Every structure is written in C-alpha cells, then in structure tokens.
Amino acid sequence: MNENRVFISGAGPVGMVLALDLARRGIRSTIVERRSAGEPPSVKCNHVAARTMEAFRRLGIADDVRAGGLPADYPNDCVYRTTVTQGHEITRIAIPARAERWTDFEGADTWWPTAEPPHRINQIYLEPILFAHAAAHPLITILNRHELVEAQQDADGVTAVYRDLDSGSEERARAAYLIGCDGGRSLVRKTIGATLSGDPVVQRVQSTYIRAPGLLAMMHGRPGWMNLSLNPRRSGNTVAIDGKEKWLIHCYLYEHEEDFDAIDRDAAIRTILGVGPDFDYEVIANEDWIGRRLIADKFRDRRLFICGDSAHLWVPYAGYGMNAGIADAMNLSWLLAATLNGWGGDHLLDAYEAERLPITEQVSHYAMNHALGAIAHRREVPSDIEADGAAGDAARSAFGEKVHALNVQQYCCGGLNFGYFYPASPVIAYDGEAQPGYSMAGFEQSTVPGCRTPHFWRRSGRSAYDDFGSDYTLLRFDPAINVSPMLAAAQAVGVPVKLLDIAPDERTQVYRHALLLSRPDLHVAWRGDTPPADTAALFERVRGAEDVQ
C-alpha cells in the first residue's frame, strides 16, 4: 500500500480542491467521478467567496479563476425590480464588475481585508478550470466514468472498490484514507454511519436554465448579475450566467406549492421577466431544487471522512454551499498531509470534525434564517409596489430599504468569510480571551487563537499571506525576541515552521502580541509576547500529539 495516497470519491470543486492542496503538500491522490471528462455540472454555484479565492491564490490558480465567468465589464450588481424588464427599480446592491474590482471602493465588499475579493463565476465555468489544473498535476489521477461502490477500512488503510461505468468491471485500490466528496447521496456518508438531521424543507424553487439572446437588451438601466423580481404575482431571480444570453431563473414557490410540475413554468418565467407571449427563449435544462438545512452528525469514522454536500446541505444563500465545502477541504488537506508526511500526531485528524462540524452548524442557521427572512419579504410585497406616482414611490422606497438591509448581508457576507473561528479545537493553544462574535455580514479581525490570521499588506506591496510558509508560520514583530527555542522544539518533532519577521510599519493594530503562530489554513494556533515556557508542549499540542478531551 502507498501510505502517501488518498482516495477521493467525487471530482466536483470540493474533491478537486482537496486533491490540489494535497498535491501541493506532496501527497498523491486518486479521484473517481461518475461524469465523463469535460461533462459540465449543473448550473448551481454562481459565487466564489473571498476565502475560497484566498485558497485558490495559495494553489496558484486565482488568476485563472478570476479570468473566467462573466465578461470583465458586466456589472455584478444585485438589482431588485418589480420585473426584470418592466416596471420600477426597488433597490440595488452595488458590486464591482471584474474590471472595476481593483479600482471601485464604494461597494459593501470592497474594503475587506484580503488580497482576493470574491468573484462571480458559475460552476460550469469554474469546474473546467479546476479540472484542467488537477488533471495536469503528476500527483493527481482522475478516473472519469467510475464510481465508488464500497469502502472497507482496517488498522492499516482503506480498500476502495470502484466500478467502471462503461464496462461494468470492478477494481480495488488501497489507500491510507478515503474522502467522500460525493454529494447529497454520499455513499461514504452512509458507510461511516452518519445521518443527516435538521430542516428537510426550507423552500422549494422551480429553476430553469434558458437561452434568451434578446433579454439583456430589454433590461432598463444597468443590468445585474442577480436580477430579482418582487411583485404580488410571482417573485423570482434571474441570474446572469454568461453575461450575454444564458440565464438561470429561480421561481420561488409559495408554501402551499409542493409539486414543481403543478406550476406553469412558462407562465412563471414570463411573469418574473415581465415579458409577453411573443418573447422567445429556449429551455436548456430544468434545475428545480429544494432548499434544506441538513447536517451530518459526524464527519469521520477513523480513516473515512466526508466533505461538502456529503456532510451538509443547506439553502444556497450567501453562496455558501460550494464555498463551505472548499473550506472543509482546505481544513482537512493539511491535517491529512501532516499525518502522511510524518509530523502530525496521533490525534491531529481529530481536529477536522471538532472544528468543521460546529462551524457548519452555525453557518447553516445563518443561511436558513436569511432564507426565511427573504421568504417573508416576498410574501410582504406591497400591493401598490408597481403603481406610478407618489404612492408607488413611497411603497418602493420603504420596501427597498428593508430588502437592501437584509440582502446586502448575503451578497456581501464578510462575517462568513472573515469572522468565523474554531473555539474548541484540540490542536489550538487558547489563552482565555474569547473570540469576537460575528454575523453573516459583520466581523472583527482578531488574533485570538482559533480566528483567521488577520491579513495585512507588506511594505513591498505584497500580501503577507504570499510570504507565509506552506505549513506553520511564526510571525515575529520584534526581531530582538529570541525564538530559537521555539524553532528548535518544532524541528525536534518535524513540524515545518517558517519564521517571518514583520517590520514595525507593516504591523497593524489588530496584532497586539509580539509573536503569533499561524496554521497552514491561516487560523491562529498560538500567540504571545515571549516564547512559551514549555515550547515542546506547544508543538505537541498544535501537531495533535496530545489527547485533548
């Protein structure tokens, strides 16, 4: 058996990011995927969050991702109108187009502390970029048109049984670990005996992927990435996929509408768009979905793990379905690599479930509560919202303020990017100070252990993250401090640590301590003004050599 090998079920974005980050750390992996090479996914995710873009930067693919998606000059605004093409604008959430991203600082997400702000790109364009990088990497093998059919583990590893979907033949592979990135019907989740619980139905959405070359020209004013229709008849959302002629239309069903097929799809589309029977469009695919909030009760059984939709399903508000899965992958990858590369302790892998399951529960409630708020707004559309004159203007102004206040939180969700933290990890050295709270949009940068290591710019103009090591980074803000004992203690147990000295004019106020140890996933592991009295104990803890209950 090759101990430096991970078997991954599912070559969606989560599985491929996991493989890419493992490869960056020298770990070989094999991915099985039911789809053919190049077969597009459904048009689900439309948003790459800032934290995901930071991950892509570390993988060396951020520029390729940012070059894809909507045209560079296509507005990323979220526009609320009574219908897409007719009537009145209710409110607008301004988000810079790709070409304006580095020059427009007026929007709600333009001041964020990161070198990689979010990017709007549909999964049908994102996935081929990830696939091309993964397929080209010598440490990654992708077996398309194959599926996992069984996984058995023992003390030494995992035996994966997978089937060739074209020939029907089955093969076996041995690996050190097996990761399920295999979606809502995950075989790996069932294998580890995990069960989903939560809210099985939050909302139902009749979604239709269409081609309508004439629609863009019919929009009044500056079009949007999200074009949301609010009226008393049928509310919906028309998402720009290519910025030219392809659109995904979400028709939000009422609570009593439980049968997708009972809703006249064409009539609903025309109502949302505000077009008559002479408007021509082509249906590319029906993409109906049910918004849920379901979380697995465990993410691991010994050598088997689950990530992404295999572990959690929720309504895609704030765009945090795929992005949460990629956060899972970036958390798990360094834990696996450290273990396989020999410096991770016996309990390091315990950190994955201890860290990701609680934060998943938190984020899922943020998304569901936001969905319930949006549902309430759609049911409260004023009857005179489409009226001309002063009464209509007043109704739109008052309603628009409520809609903007709610939805700017999901489209500019800083808290979900920069605010979340790990409060009870077995591999973080806490110091008694509580992490600051956060909301979907609001956050406070902090160096409290468990928080995201705050971003800052260096004198050279480089992002500090670009100078961090691939594994642990020890930030030293006072060069007079002797950190040799810390570096020696890390070296003694094989923990890779890069010492990074920070000049006084590079230090931001959030860094209140002279030393800070940042983890491979850019969360704070420890901080202090002097090296700890027992440096060996610190590194035993952060590498998972302690059994912390």
Coordinates of C-alpha atoms in Angstrom, one line a residue, residues 28-29 86 130-131 167 186 199 291 298 308 312 357 363 382-383 389 398 405 449 512 522 525 547:
R28 CA -0.7 11.6 -4.2
S29 CA -4.4 11.1 -4.7
Q86 CA -40.5 46.3 -16.9
L130 CA -10.1 23.2 -11.6
F131 CA -10.2 20.1 -13.7
S167 CA -17.6 -1.8 -18.9
S186 CA -23.0 10.2 -0.4
D199 CA -34.8 21.1 8.4
G291 CA -33.7 24.3 -0.1
K298 CA -20.4 13.1 12.3
G308 CA -19.0 19.4 1.2
H312 CA -24.0 19.3 4.9
L357 CA -18.9 20.3 12.4
V363 CA -23.3 28.8 9.1
P382 CA -46.9 45.9 -1.1
S383 CA -49.9 45.8 -3.3
G389 CA -46.7 58.3 -8.7
A398 CA -39.8 51.8 2.2
A405 CA -30.8 45.8 4.6
P449 CA -6.4 31.7 18.9
R512 CA -1.3 43.1 19.8
L522 CA -4.4 30.6 8.1
A525 CA -2.7 28.5 16.6
D547 CA -5.1 13.5 23.6

